[in-house]
Amino acid sequence: MEVRIGVQNVARELVFESAQTSEEITSAVSQALSAGTVLSLLDEKGRQVVVPAASIGYVDIGAQEKSRVGFGLS
């Protein structure tokens, strides 16, 4: 699952792949925003991404897509 987080006053967005489901990510974002704490997510390699909730501009949760193998066109 690709996750993009826009941080206020920062030109670049945070982009990473996460093994968490979209429901888990949405729940974590909602809890962080409502409590005013930090958003903490894990990427596919087990690294933790932490962003202060007050600095979050947006969170874009991409569709989960299986990687393609081969040269076929679809």
Tab-separated table of C-alpha atoms in Angstrom:
chain	number	residue	atom	x	y	z
A	1	MET	CA	0.000	0.000	0.000
A	2	GLU	CA	1.529	3.328	-1.066
A	3	VAL	CA	1.142	6.140	1.468
A	4	ARG	CA	1.832	9.821	0.746
A	5	ILE	CA	1.887	12.320	3.596
A	6	GLY	CA	2.010	16.042	2.948
A	7	VAL	CA	3.648	17.972	5.766
A	8	GLN	CA	2.904	21.673	6.252
A	9	ASN	CA	5.791	24.048	5.410
A	10	VAL	CA	7.808	21.226	3.788
A	11	ALA	CA	8.248	21.179	0.007
A	12	ARG	CA	8.519	17.391	-0.342
A	13	GLU	CA	5.963	14.812	0.683
A	14	LEU	CA	6.729	11.591	2.542
A	15	VAL	CA	6.153	8.588	0.266
A	16	PHE	CA	6.559	4.990	1.399
A	17	GLU	CA	5.111	1.503	0.967
A	18	SER	CA	3.300	0.057	3.964
A	19	ALA	CA	2.158	-3.484	4.715
A	20	GLN	CA	-0.717	-2.067	6.804
A	21	THR	CA	-4.219	-2.098	5.364
A	22	SER	CA	-6.006	1.079	4.345
A	23	GLU	CA	-8.382	0.639	7.298
A	24	GLU	CA	-5.457	0.466	9.755
A	25	ILE	CA	-3.840	3.561	8.240
A	26	THR	CA	-7.115	5.498	8.218
A	27	SER	CA	-7.738	4.583	11.849
A	28	ALA	CA	-4.219	5.655	12.895
A	29	VAL	CA	-4.594	8.992	11.063
A	30	SER	CA	-8.012	9.650	12.611
A	31	GLN	CA	-6.798	8.851	16.123
A	32	ALA	CA	-3.694	11.045	15.766
A	33	LEU	CA	-5.688	13.990	14.415
A	34	SER	CA	-8.451	13.775	17.026
A	35	ALA	CA	-6.013	13.376	19.941
A	36	GLY	CA	-3.494	15.923	18.617
A	37	THR	CA	-0.612	13.497	19.090
A	38	VAL	CA	1.757	11.996	16.495
A	39	LEU	CA	0.929	9.784	13.521
A	40	SER	CA	3.051	6.650	13.646
A	41	LEU	CA	3.050	4.179	10.734
A	42	LEU	CA	5.310	1.297	9.698
A	43	ASP	CA	6.786	0.880	6.226
A	44	GLU	CA	7.315	-2.496	4.517
A	45	LYS	CA	10.850	-2.810	5.922
A	46	GLY	CA	9.706	-2.304	9.508
A	47	ARG	CA	10.909	1.301	9.812
A	48	GLN	CA	8.671	3.649	11.741
A	49	VAL	CA	7.453	6.925	10.198
A	50	VAL	CA	6.394	9.501	12.789
A	51	VAL	CA	4.758	12.846	11.931
A	52	PRO	CA	3.246	15.356	14.388
A	53	ALA	CA	-0.508	15.450	13.766
A	54	ALA	CA	-0.556	19.259	13.867
A	55	SER	CA	1.835	19.348	10.874
A	56	ILE	CA	-0.109	16.971	8.610
A	57	GLY	CA	-1.425	18.651	5.474
A	58	TYR	CA	-2.893	15.550	3.849
A	59	VAL	CA	-2.608	11.761	3.767
A	60	ASP	CA	-3.088	9.945	0.461
A	61	ILE	CA	-3.614	6.194	0.774
A	62	GLY	CA	-3.064	4.457	-2.566
A	63	ALA	CA	-4.777	1.349	-3.824
A	64	GLN	CA	-3.119	-1.921	-2.974
A	65	GLU	CA	-1.728	-3.392	-6.164
A	66	LYS	CA	0.046	-6.681	-6.745
A	67	SER	CA	3.329	-6.303	-8.584
A	68	ARG	CA	3.288	-7.452	-12.167
A	69	VAL	CA	5.675	-10.004	-13.586
A	70	GLY	CA	6.581	-10.333	-17.235
A	71	PHE	CA	6.165	-8.223	-20.318
A	72	GLY	CA	2.446	-8.668	-21.001
A	73	LEU	CA	0.240	-5.687	-21.721
A	74	SER	CA	-3.062	-5.301	-19.992
